[in-house]
Amino acid sequence: MSALAGQADARSAARQAAGRALHIDDRQFARWAELLEGRAGVFIAPERKSFLVSGLRARMRETGCADLGEYYRLLQSPARQAREWSLLIDTLTVHETCFFRHASSMRLIEEQVLPAAVARGGVFRAWSVACSTGEEAYSLAMLIDAFCERHGGGLNYGVTGTDISLPALRQAREARYPQRRLKDIPAVYRERYCLPLDDGGFGISEVLRKRVCFAQLNLRDVDASPMKDMDLVFCQNLLIYYDRERRLEIVNGLSECLGPGGVLVLGPGELLNWKHPQMEKVRYQDTLAYRRTD
Ligand SMILES: C[S@@+](CC[C@H](N)C(=O)[O-])C[C@H]1O[C@@H](n2cnc3c(N)ncnc32)[C@H](O)[C@@H]1O
């Protein structure tokens, strides 16, 4: 082995070791948490410190940074910061999702939200907030499309999926899913909206794809976003990552995106004792939902 190659190996080994041994004290944690929230709107609660550490460690290993200071400098580097921030955010957000994840919420939409919308006619705007890789947005589209078909159409609907993660949104737009995900989709929708692909997975039919669009949106920018006059705002498995104060801010912001009579569906148990002067609770078993009154 040449002397040069030996030095490079030693450097690389030192970096690997630094990544493995990464330790963050409470003061450093507070600084990183503040940076992540201020710059990216990503909140890491103190009890998730080990999650932050393993995320930073993974990015340091990937970028070859020997210590946290070097990685911090990389995040400030004009040439590399945009890409590295995007990759770090992706590492520090949980993208777990599936089709028709919460059956009771879907039933609530089918039994209460859609009948009212079809009776009213016109346009129906649905929003899957924090849609991850798109399963939630396509599930809503399947539900709405099939409902319209059964009840004489008449609803010009669209579903928007938003998320902070660009790689997740890329997958959502591709609309290609592995075979094992098919079992989550009720047979009636599976037959109608899922198409077999050569690689053994399945794709989403064109009928739905032209009704669903995806965009990057950070929750902290909701106020300035064009998401207004929504008929349905579906936000599940996101609030759980935030503390109560931030949950209230998020939900208050989402309420302002609804049109009169619009419904906000959260995950059951994701927000306790919330009151808003323009929102009334929708009573439906095993769900947490609110309707805008004006
Ligand atoms: C666990 S997934 C939930 C997906 C889907 N809603 C579900 O219930 O199956 C959480 C998603 O929230 C997104 N997310 C986290 N922080 C966000 C933020 N500040 N703005 C927008 N999306 C965010 C993540 O990228 C991730 O895709």
PDB file of C-alpha atoms in Angstrom, residues 11-293:
ATOM      1  CA  ARG A  11      -8.287   9.471   7.872  1.00  0.00           C
ATOM      2  CA  SER A  12     -11.336   7.567   6.741  1.00  0.00           C
ATOM      3  CA  ALA A  13     -11.084   5.203   9.750  1.00  0.00           C
ATOM      4  CA  ALA A  14     -10.809   8.205  12.097  1.00  0.00           C
ATOM      5  CA  ARG A  15     -13.952   9.702  10.550  1.00  0.00           C
ATOM      6  CA  GLN A  16     -15.885   6.463  10.866  1.00  0.00           C
ATOM      7  CA  ALA A  17     -14.853   6.229  14.517  1.00  0.00           C
ATOM      8  CA  ALA A  18     -15.810   9.875  15.176  1.00  0.00           C
ATOM      9  CA  GLY A  19     -19.256   9.210  13.708  1.00  0.00           C
ATOM     10  CA  ARG A  20     -19.739   6.107  15.827  1.00  0.00           C
ATOM     11  CA  ALA A  21     -18.710   7.822  19.043  1.00  0.00           C
ATOM     12  CA  LEU A  22     -20.761  10.981  18.551  1.00  0.00           C
ATOM     13  CA  HIS A  23     -21.934  12.384  21.847  1.00  0.00           C
ATOM     14  CA  ILE A  24     -24.058  15.492  22.250  1.00  0.00           C
ATOM     15  CA  ASP A  25     -24.531  17.167  25.621  1.00  0.00           C
ATOM     16  CA  ASP A  26     -27.718  19.034  26.564  1.00  0.00           C
ATOM     17  CA  ARG A  27     -26.347  22.415  25.545  1.00  0.00           C
ATOM     18  CA  GLN A  28     -25.311  21.147  22.118  1.00  0.00           C
ATOM     19  CA  PHE A  29     -28.664  19.415  21.747  1.00  0.00           C
ATOM     20  CA  ALA A  30     -30.481  22.699  22.473  1.00  0.00           C
ATOM     21  CA  ARG A  31     -28.354  24.508  19.874  1.00  0.00           C
ATOM     22  CA  TRP A  32     -28.968  21.867  17.175  1.00  0.00           C
ATOM     23  CA  ALA A  33     -32.670  21.702  17.987  1.00  0.00           C
ATOM     24  CA  GLU A  34     -32.915  25.489  17.682  1.00  0.00           C
ATOM     25  CA  LEU A  35     -30.999  25.474  14.412  1.00  0.00           C
ATOM     26  CA  LEU A  36     -33.200  22.752  12.941  1.00  0.00           C
ATOM     27  CA  GLU A  37     -36.406  24.444  13.983  1.00  0.00           C
ATOM     28  CA  GLY A  38     -35.317  27.927  12.953  1.00  0.00           C
ATOM     29  CA  ARG A  39     -33.862  26.962   9.627  1.00  0.00           C
ATOM     30  CA  ALA A  40     -36.070  24.035   8.615  1.00  0.00           C
ATOM     31  CA  GLY A  41     -39.147  24.055  10.867  1.00  0.00           C
ATOM     32  CA  VAL A  42     -38.253  20.552  12.043  1.00  0.00           C
ATOM     33  CA  PHE A  43     -38.910  20.103  15.739  1.00  0.00           C
ATOM     34  CA  ILE A  44     -36.943  17.523  17.736  1.00  0.00           C
ATOM     35  CA  ALA A  45     -38.244  17.095  21.281  1.00  0.00           C
ATOM     36  CA  PRO A  46     -35.606  16.542  24.017  1.00  0.00           C
ATOM     37  CA  GLU A  47     -36.784  12.946  24.493  1.00  0.00           C
ATOM     38  CA  ARG A  48     -35.830  12.263  20.857  1.00  0.00           C
ATOM     39  CA  LYS A  49     -32.217  13.289  21.356  1.00  0.00           C
ATOM     40  CA  SER A  50     -30.930   9.833  20.409  1.00  0.00           C
ATOM     41  CA  PHE A  51     -32.839  10.115  17.119  1.00  0.00           C
ATOM     42  CA  LEU A  52     -31.047  13.392  16.397  1.00  0.00           C
ATOM     43  CA  VAL A  53     -27.693  11.853  17.310  1.00  0.00           C
ATOM     44  CA  SER A  54     -28.166   8.866  15.017  1.00  0.00           C
ATOM     45  CA  GLY A  55     -29.343  11.136  12.187  1.00  0.00           C
ATOM     46  CA  LEU A  56     -26.326  13.415  12.524  1.00  0.00           C
ATOM     47  CA  ARG A  57     -24.037  10.424  12.808  1.00  0.00           C
ATOM     48  CA  ALA A  58     -25.455   8.972   9.585  1.00  0.00           C
ATOM     49  CA  ARG A  59     -24.976  12.246   7.698  1.00  0.00           C
ATOM     50  CA  MET A  60     -21.444  12.711   9.095  1.00  0.00           C
ATOM     51  CA  ARG A  61     -20.528   9.217   7.974  1.00  0.00           C
ATOM     52  CA  GLU A  62     -22.024   9.809   4.541  1.00  0.00           C
ATOM     53  CA  THR A  63     -20.282  13.163   4.044  1.00  0.00           C
ATOM     54  CA  GLY A  64     -16.986  12.091   5.606  1.00  0.00           C
ATOM     55  CA  CYS A  65     -17.054  14.733   8.356  1.00  0.00           C
ATOM     56  CA  ALA A  66     -14.769  13.861  11.260  1.00  0.00           C
ATOM     57  CA  ASP A  67     -16.656  15.829  13.926  1.00  0.00           C
ATOM     58  CA  LEU A  68     -19.792  17.853  14.488  1.00  0.00           C
ATOM     59  CA  GLY A  69     -17.982  21.154  13.908  1.00  0.00           C
ATOM     60  CA  GLU A  70     -16.944  20.042  10.425  1.00  0.00           C
ATOM     61  CA  TYR A  71     -20.474  18.891   9.675  1.00  0.00           C
ATOM     62  CA  TYR A  72     -21.896  22.210  10.913  1.00  0.00           C
ATOM     63  CA  ARG A  73     -19.508  24.055   8.569  1.00  0.00           C
ATOM     64  CA  LEU A  74     -20.670  21.873   5.693  1.00  0.00           C
ATOM     65  CA  LEU A  75     -24.257  22.915   6.433  1.00  0.00           C
ATOM     66  CA  GLN A  76     -23.177  26.552   6.031  1.00  0.00           C
ATOM     67  CA  SER A  77     -21.139  25.987   2.860  1.00  0.00           C
ATOM     68  CA  PRO A  78     -22.650  27.984  -0.042  1.00  0.00           C
ATOM     69  CA  ALA A  79     -21.887  25.215  -2.534  1.00  0.00           C
ATOM     70  CA  ARG A  80     -23.296  22.295  -0.552  1.00  0.00           C
ATOM     71  CA  GLN A  81     -25.757  23.622   2.003  1.00  0.00           C
ATOM     72  CA  ALA A  82     -28.980  23.326  -0.031  1.00  0.00           C
ATOM     73  CA  ARG A  83     -28.438  19.649  -0.830  1.00  0.00           C
ATOM     74  CA  GLU A  84     -27.109  18.768   2.617  1.00  0.00           C
ATOM     75  CA  TRP A  85     -29.986  20.480   4.428  1.00  0.00           C
ATOM     76  CA  SER A  86     -32.442  18.566   2.289  1.00  0.00           C
ATOM     77  CA  LEU A  87     -30.690  15.252   3.060  1.00  0.00           C
ATOM     78  CA  LEU A  88     -30.450  16.045   6.778  1.00  0.00           C
ATOM     79  CA  ILE A  89     -34.148  16.920   6.975  1.00  0.00           C
ATOM     80  CA  ASP A  90     -34.976  13.733   5.165  1.00  0.00           C
ATOM     81  CA  THR A  91     -32.922  11.758   7.683  1.00  0.00           C
ATOM     82  CA  LEU A  92     -34.581  13.496  10.639  1.00  0.00           C
ATOM     83  CA  THR A  93     -38.183  12.997   9.557  1.00  0.00           C
ATOM     84  CA  VAL A  94     -40.126   9.760   9.828  1.00  0.00           C
ATOM     85  CA  HIS A  95     -41.811   8.759   6.572  1.00  0.00           C
ATOM     86  CA  GLU A  96     -43.651   5.665   7.671  1.00  0.00           C
ATOM     87  CA  THR A  97     -47.090   5.523   6.055  1.00  0.00           C
ATOM     88  CA  CYS A  98     -49.494   3.180   4.291  1.00  0.00           C
ATOM     89  CA  PHE A  99     -52.655   3.201   2.206  1.00  0.00           C
ATOM     90  CA  PHE A 100     -55.914   3.571   4.166  1.00  0.00           C
ATOM     91  CA  ARG A 101     -53.916   3.882   7.363  1.00  0.00           C
ATOM     92  CA  HIS A 102     -56.777   4.890   9.622  1.00  0.00           C
ATOM     93  CA  ALA A 103     -59.991   3.124   8.613  1.00  0.00           C
ATOM     94  CA  SER A 104     -62.386   5.060  10.918  1.00  0.00           C
ATOM     95  CA  SER A 105     -61.241   8.419   9.525  1.00  0.00           C
ATOM     96  CA  MET A 106     -61.835   7.140   6.010  1.00  0.00           C
ATOM     97  CA  ARG A 107     -65.332   5.972   7.026  1.00  0.00           C
ATOM     98  CA  LEU A 108     -66.071   9.387   8.520  1.00  0.00           C
ATOM     99  CA  ILE A 109     -65.168  11.020   5.206  1.00  0.00           C
ATOM    100  CA  GLU A 110     -67.267   8.530   3.283  1.00  0.00           C
ATOM    101  CA  GLU A 111     -70.312   8.771   5.561  1.00  0.00           C
ATOM    102  CA  GLN A 112     -70.347  12.449   6.479  1.00  0.00           C
ATOM    103  CA  VAL A 113     -68.006  14.611   4.417  1.00  0.00           C
ATOM    104  CA  LEU A 114     -68.617  13.266   0.916  1.00  0.00           C
ATOM    105  CA  PRO A 115     -72.442  13.000   1.037  1.00  0.00           C
ATOM    106  CA  ALA A 116     -72.594  16.700   2.017  1.00  0.00           C
ATOM    107  CA  ALA A 117     -70.109  17.608  -0.712  1.00  0.00           C
ATOM    108  CA  VAL A 118     -71.965  15.688  -3.424  1.00  0.00           C
ATOM    109  CA  ALA A 119     -75.269  17.245  -2.342  1.00  0.00           C
ATOM    110  CA  ARG A 120     -73.653  20.676  -2.660  1.00  0.00           C
ATOM    111  CA  GLY A 121     -71.903  19.855  -5.976  1.00  0.00           C
ATOM    112  CA  GLY A 122     -69.163  21.971  -7.558  1.00  0.00           C
ATOM    113  CA  VAL A 123     -65.525  21.746  -6.521  1.00  0.00           C
ATOM    114  CA  PHE A 124     -64.099  19.620  -3.690  1.00  0.00           C
ATOM    115  CA  ARG A 125     -60.556  20.355  -2.514  1.00  0.00           C
ATOM    116  CA  ALA A 126     -58.776  17.856  -0.287  1.00  0.00           C
ATOM    117  CA  TRP A 127     -55.338  18.243   1.258  1.00  0.00           C
ATOM    118  CA  SER A 128     -53.118  15.510   2.620  1.00  0.00           C
ATOM    119  CA  VAL A 129     -50.803  17.449   4.945  1.00  0.00           C
ATOM    120  CA  ALA A 130     -47.457  15.709   5.396  1.00  0.00           C
ATOM    121  CA  CYS A 131     -48.294  13.104   2.755  1.00  0.00           C
ATOM    122  CA  SER A 132     -44.909  11.353   2.837  1.00  0.00           C
ATOM    123  CA  THR A 133     -44.649   9.004  -0.194  1.00  0.00           C
ATOM    124  CA  GLY A 134     -48.216   9.645  -1.344  1.00  0.00           C
ATOM    125  CA  GLU A 135     -50.227   6.703  -0.004  1.00  0.00           C
ATOM    126  CA  GLU A 136     -52.535   8.948   2.042  1.00  0.00           C
ATOM    127  CA  ALA A 137     -53.255  11.313  -0.860  1.00  0.00           C
ATOM    128  CA  TYR A 138     -54.032   8.423  -3.247  1.00  0.00           C
ATOM    129  CA  SER A 139     -56.224   6.731  -0.603  1.00  0.00           C
ATOM    130  CA  LEU A 140     -58.285   9.923  -0.325  1.00  0.00           C
ATOM    131  CA  ALA A 141     -58.516  10.151  -4.104  1.00  0.00           C
ATOM    132  CA  MET A 142     -59.708   6.512  -4.355  1.00  0.00           C
ATOM    133  CA  LEU A 143     -62.348   7.151  -1.720  1.00  0.00           C
ATOM    134  CA  ILE A 144     -63.608  10.347  -3.358  1.00  0.00           C
ATOM    135  CA  ASP A 145     -63.480   9.057  -6.913  1.00  0.00           C
ATOM    136  CA  ALA A 146     -65.376   5.852  -6.125  1.00  0.00           C
ATOM    137  CA  PHE A 147     -67.928   7.756  -4.032  1.00  0.00           C
ATOM    138  CA  CYS A 148     -68.594  10.203  -6.874  1.00  0.00           C
ATOM    139  CA  GLU A 149     -68.952   7.328  -9.291  1.00  0.00           C
ATOM    140  CA  ARG A 150     -71.493   5.592  -7.033  1.00  0.00           C
ATOM    141  CA  HIS A 151     -73.450   8.779  -6.446  1.00  0.00           C
ATOM    142  CA  GLY A 152     -73.701  10.147  -9.942  1.00  0.00           C
ATOM    143  CA  GLY A 153     -70.442  12.083 -10.182  1.00  0.00           C
ATOM    144  CA  GLY A 154     -70.995  15.814 -10.134  1.00  0.00           C
ATOM    145  CA  LEU A 155     -67.988  16.632  -7.972  1.00  0.00           C
ATOM    146  CA  ASN A 156     -64.938  18.206  -9.531  1.00  0.00           C
ATOM    147  CA  TYR A 157     -62.369  17.092  -6.998  1.00  0.00           C
ATOM    148  CA  GLY A 158     -58.639  17.474  -6.522  1.00  0.00           C
ATOM    149  CA  VAL A 159     -56.249  16.191  -3.857  1.00  0.00           C
ATOM    150  CA  THR A 160     -53.034  18.010  -2.962  1.00  0.00           C
ATOM    151  CA  GLY A 161     -50.322  16.196  -1.050  1.00  0.00           C
ATOM    152  CA  THR A 162     -47.621  18.271   0.622  1.00  0.00           C
ATOM    153  CA  ASP A 163     -44.542  17.361   2.598  1.00  0.00           C
ATOM    154  CA  ILE A 164     -41.216  18.847   3.600  1.00  0.00           C
ATOM    155  CA  SER A 165     -39.236  15.908   2.185  1.00  0.00           C
ATOM    156  CA  LEU A 166     -38.265  16.116  -1.486  1.00  0.00           C
ATOM    157  CA  PRO A 167     -37.263  12.425  -1.827  1.00  0.00           C
ATOM    158  CA  ALA A 168     -40.645  11.407  -0.349  1.00  0.00           C
ATOM    159  CA  LEU A 169     -42.467  13.708  -2.782  1.00  0.00           C
ATOM    160  CA  ARG A 170     -40.478  12.293  -5.695  1.00  0.00           C
ATOM    161  CA  GLN A 171     -41.744   8.819  -4.839  1.00  0.00           C
ATOM    162  CA  ALA A 172     -45.269  10.140  -4.400  1.00  0.00           C
ATOM    163  CA  ARG A 173     -45.222  11.623  -7.901  1.00  0.00           C
ATOM    164  CA  GLU A 174     -43.859   8.404  -9.382  1.00  0.00           C
ATOM    165  CA  ALA A 175     -46.831   6.540  -7.878  1.00  0.00           C
ATOM    166  CA  ARG A 176     -45.065   3.170  -7.960  1.00  0.00           C
ATOM    167  CA  TYR A 177     -45.402   0.928  -4.931  1.00  0.00           C
ATOM    168  CA  PRO A 178     -44.149  -2.526  -3.947  1.00  0.00           C
ATOM    169  CA  GLN A 179     -46.534  -5.477  -4.100  1.00  0.00           C
ATOM    170  CA  ARG A 180     -46.701  -5.835  -0.285  1.00  0.00           C
ATOM    171  CA  ARG A 181     -48.503  -2.467  -0.028  1.00  0.00           C
ATOM    172  CA  LEU A 182     -51.419  -3.754  -2.099  1.00  0.00           C
ATOM    173  CA  LYS A 183     -52.960  -5.622   0.815  1.00  0.00           C
ATOM    174  CA  ASP A 184     -53.743  -2.326   2.587  1.00  0.00           C
ATOM    175  CA  ILE A 185     -56.034  -1.241  -0.218  1.00  0.00           C
ATOM    176  CA  PRO A 186     -59.636  -2.534  -0.103  1.00  0.00           C
ATOM    177  CA  ALA A 187     -60.282  -4.969  -2.983  1.00  0.00           C
ATOM    178  CA  VAL A 188     -62.852  -2.734  -4.629  1.00  0.00           C
ATOM    179  CA  TYR A 189     -60.315   0.095  -5.030  1.00  0.00           C
ATOM    180  CA  ARG A 190     -57.446  -2.260  -5.800  1.00  0.00           C
ATOM    181  CA  GLU A 191     -59.213  -3.651  -8.835  1.00  0.00           C
ATOM    182  CA  ARG A 192     -60.181  -0.246 -10.047  1.00  0.00           C
ATOM    183  CA  TYR A 193     -57.197   1.999  -9.404  1.00  0.00           C
ATOM    184  CA  CYS A 194     -54.078  -0.206  -9.142  1.00  0.00           C
ATOM    185  CA  LEU A 195     -52.177  -1.420 -12.180  1.00  0.00           C
ATOM    186  CA  PRO A 196     -49.571  -4.220 -12.182  1.00  0.00           C
ATOM    187  CA  LEU A 197     -46.032  -3.148 -13.095  1.00  0.00           C
ATOM    188  CA  ASP A 198     -43.280  -5.158 -14.780  1.00  0.00           C
ATOM    189  CA  ASP A 199     -41.135  -5.099 -11.628  1.00  0.00           C
ATOM    190  CA  GLY A 200     -43.847  -6.944  -9.637  1.00  0.00           C
ATOM    191  CA  GLY A 201     -45.100  -3.813  -7.889  1.00  0.00           C
ATOM    192  CA  PHE A 202     -48.125  -1.735  -8.809  1.00  0.00           C
ATOM    193  CA  GLY A 203     -48.868   1.768 -10.035  1.00  0.00           C
ATOM    194  CA  ILE A 204     -51.767   4.144  -9.545  1.00  0.00           C
ATOM    195  CA  SER A 205     -54.165   4.596 -12.453  1.00  0.00           C
ATOM    196  CA  GLU A 206     -54.085   7.708 -14.625  1.00  0.00           C
ATOM    197  CA  VAL A 207     -57.680   8.539 -13.608  1.00  0.00           C
ATOM    198  CA  LEU A 208     -56.436   9.226 -10.083  1.00  0.00           C
ATOM    199  CA  ARG A 209     -53.011  10.601 -10.943  1.00  0.00           C
ATOM    200  CA  LYS A 210     -54.492  13.473 -12.879  1.00  0.00           C
ATOM    201  CA  ARG A 211     -56.561  14.401  -9.804  1.00  0.00           C
ATOM    202  CA  VAL A 212     -53.647  14.344  -7.356  1.00  0.00           C
ATOM    203  CA  CYS A 213     -50.725  16.744  -7.236  1.00  0.00           C
ATOM    204  CA  PHE A 214     -47.780  17.069  -4.879  1.00  0.00           C
ATOM    205  CA  ALA A 215     -45.823  20.072  -3.657  1.00  0.00           C
ATOM    206  CA  GLN A 216     -43.169  20.784  -1.095  1.00  0.00           C
ATOM    207  CA  LEU A 217     -44.562  22.730   1.837  1.00  0.00           C
ATOM    208  CA  ASN A 218     -43.054  23.200   5.245  1.00  0.00           C
ATOM    209  CA  LEU A 219     -45.752  23.346   7.907  1.00  0.00           C
ATOM    210  CA  ARG A 220     -44.315  26.495   9.371  1.00  0.00           C
ATOM    211  CA  ASP A 221     -45.081  28.266   6.047  1.00  0.00           C
ATOM    212  CA  VAL A 222     -48.744  27.264   5.916  1.00  0.00           C
ATOM    213  CA  ASP A 223     -49.986  30.825   6.564  1.00  0.00           C
ATOM    214  CA  ALA A 224     -48.250  32.138   3.460  1.00  0.00           C
ATOM    215  CA  SER A 225     -49.192  29.140   1.299  1.00  0.00           C
ATOM    216  CA  PRO A 226     -51.944  29.043  -1.341  1.00  0.00           C
ATOM    217  CA  MET A 227     -53.733  26.280   0.600  1.00  0.00           C
ATOM    218  CA  LYS A 228     -56.996  28.125   1.181  1.00  0.00           C
ATOM    219  CA  ASP A 229     -60.701  27.281   1.039  1.00  0.00           C
ATOM    220  CA  MET A 230     -60.089  23.578   1.554  1.00  0.00           C
ATOM    221  CA  ASP A 231     -63.065  21.241   2.002  1.00  0.00           C
ATOM    222  CA  LEU A 232     -60.977  18.560   3.677  1.00  0.00           C
ATOM    223  CA  VAL A 233     -57.671  18.881   5.495  1.00  0.00           C
ATOM    224  CA  PHE A 234     -56.272  15.503   6.509  1.00  0.00           C
ATOM    225  CA  CYS A 235     -53.369  15.642   8.936  1.00  0.00           C
ATOM    226  CA  GLN A 236     -52.339  12.437  10.678  1.00  0.00           C
ATOM    227  CA  ASN A 237     -49.150  11.131  12.287  1.00  0.00           C
ATOM    228  CA  LEU A 238     -47.402  14.467  12.204  1.00  0.00           C
ATOM    229  CA  LEU A 239     -48.546  16.288  15.352  1.00  0.00           C
ATOM    230  CA  ILE A 240     -47.170  13.434  17.455  1.00  0.00           C
ATOM    231  CA  TYR A 241     -43.656  14.726  16.757  1.00  0.00           C
ATOM    232  CA  TYR A 242     -44.418  18.162  18.221  1.00  0.00           C
ATOM    233  CA  ASP A 243     -45.002  19.498  21.739  1.00  0.00           C
ATOM    234  CA  ARG A 244     -48.410  20.866  22.715  1.00  0.00           C
ATOM    235  CA  GLU A 245     -47.602  24.503  22.042  1.00  0.00           C
ATOM    236  CA  ARG A 246     -46.498  23.728  18.490  1.00  0.00           C
ATOM    237  CA  ARG A 247     -49.419  21.354  17.906  1.00  0.00           C
ATOM    238  CA  LEU A 248     -51.790  24.202  18.755  1.00  0.00           C
ATOM    239  CA  GLU A 249     -50.001  26.563  16.362  1.00  0.00           C
ATOM    240  CA  ILE A 250     -50.140  23.979  13.566  1.00  0.00           C
ATOM    241  CA  VAL A 251     -53.804  23.135  14.062  1.00  0.00           C
ATOM    242  CA  ASN A 252     -54.824  26.792  14.351  1.00  0.00           C
ATOM    243  CA  GLY A 253     -52.974  27.440  11.080  1.00  0.00           C
ATOM    244  CA  LEU A 254     -54.636  24.481   9.331  1.00  0.00           C
ATOM    245  CA  SER A 255     -58.079  25.683  10.488  1.00  0.00           C
ATOM    246  CA  GLU A 256     -57.510  28.924   8.600  1.00  0.00           C
ATOM    247  CA  CYS A 257     -57.021  26.936   5.401  1.00  0.00           C
ATOM    248  CA  LEU A 258     -60.559  25.529   5.506  1.00  0.00           C
ATOM    249  CA  GLY A 259     -63.533  27.035   3.733  1.00  0.00           C
ATOM    250  CA  PRO A 260     -66.913  27.257   5.496  1.00  0.00           C
ATOM    251  CA  GLY A 261     -68.128  23.738   6.371  1.00  0.00           C
ATOM    252  CA  GLY A 262     -64.657  22.303   5.640  1.00  0.00           C
ATOM    253  CA  VAL A 263     -63.467  19.426   7.827  1.00  0.00           C
ATOM    254  CA  LEU A 264     -60.110  18.941   9.545  1.00  0.00           C
ATOM    255  CA  VAL A 265     -59.280  15.299  10.283  1.00  0.00           C
ATOM    256  CA  LEU A 266     -56.493  14.575  12.774  1.00  0.00           C
ATOM    257  CA  GLY A 267     -55.324  11.269  14.216  1.00  0.00           C
ATOM    258  CA  PRO A 268     -57.264  10.227  17.325  1.00  0.00           C
ATOM    259  CA  GLY A 269     -55.426  11.273  20.470  1.00  0.00           C
ATOM    260  CA  GLU A 270     -53.094  13.630  18.590  1.00  0.00           C
ATOM    261  CA  LEU A 271     -54.549  16.743  20.216  1.00  0.00           C
ATOM    262  CA  LEU A 272     -56.391  16.974  23.514  1.00  0.00           C
ATOM    263  CA  ASN A 273     -58.791  19.716  24.652  1.00  0.00           C
ATOM    264  CA  TRP A 274     -58.453  21.972  21.655  1.00  0.00           C
ATOM    265  CA  LYS A 275     -60.968  24.770  21.290  1.00  0.00           C
ATOM    266  CA  HIS A 276     -61.322  27.192  18.389  1.00  0.00           C
ATOM    267  CA  PRO A 277     -64.155  29.726  18.002  1.00  0.00           C
ATOM    268  CA  GLN A 278     -64.862  28.721  14.387  1.00  0.00           C
ATOM    269  CA  MET A 279     -64.427  24.954  14.731  1.00  0.00           C
ATOM    270  CA  GLU A 280     -66.935  22.425  16.085  1.00  0.00           C
ATOM    271  CA  LYS A 281     -66.116  18.848  16.926  1.00  0.00           C
ATOM    272  CA  VAL A 282     -67.437  16.189  14.563  1.00  0.00           C
ATOM    273  CA  ARG A 283     -68.736  13.223  16.538  1.00  0.00           C
ATOM    274  CA  TYR A 284     -67.703   9.954  14.944  1.00  0.00           C
ATOM    275  CA  GLN A 285     -66.365   6.832  16.608  1.00  0.00           C
ATOM    276  CA  ASP A 286     -62.571   6.471  16.931  1.00  0.00           C
ATOM    277  CA  THR A 287     -61.821   9.707  15.093  1.00  0.00           C
ATOM    278  CA  LEU A 288     -60.725  13.250  15.873  1.00  0.00           C
ATOM    279  CA  ALA A 289     -62.241  15.767  13.491  1.00  0.00           C
ATOM    280  CA  TYR A 290     -63.534  19.337  13.453  1.00  0.00           C
ATOM    281  CA  ARG A 291     -65.808  21.251  11.097  1.00  0.00           C
ATOM    282  CA  ARG A 292     -65.407  24.925  10.287  1.00  0.00           C
ATOM    283  CA  THR A 293     -68.581  26.758  11.107  1.00  0.00           C
TER     284      THR A 293
END
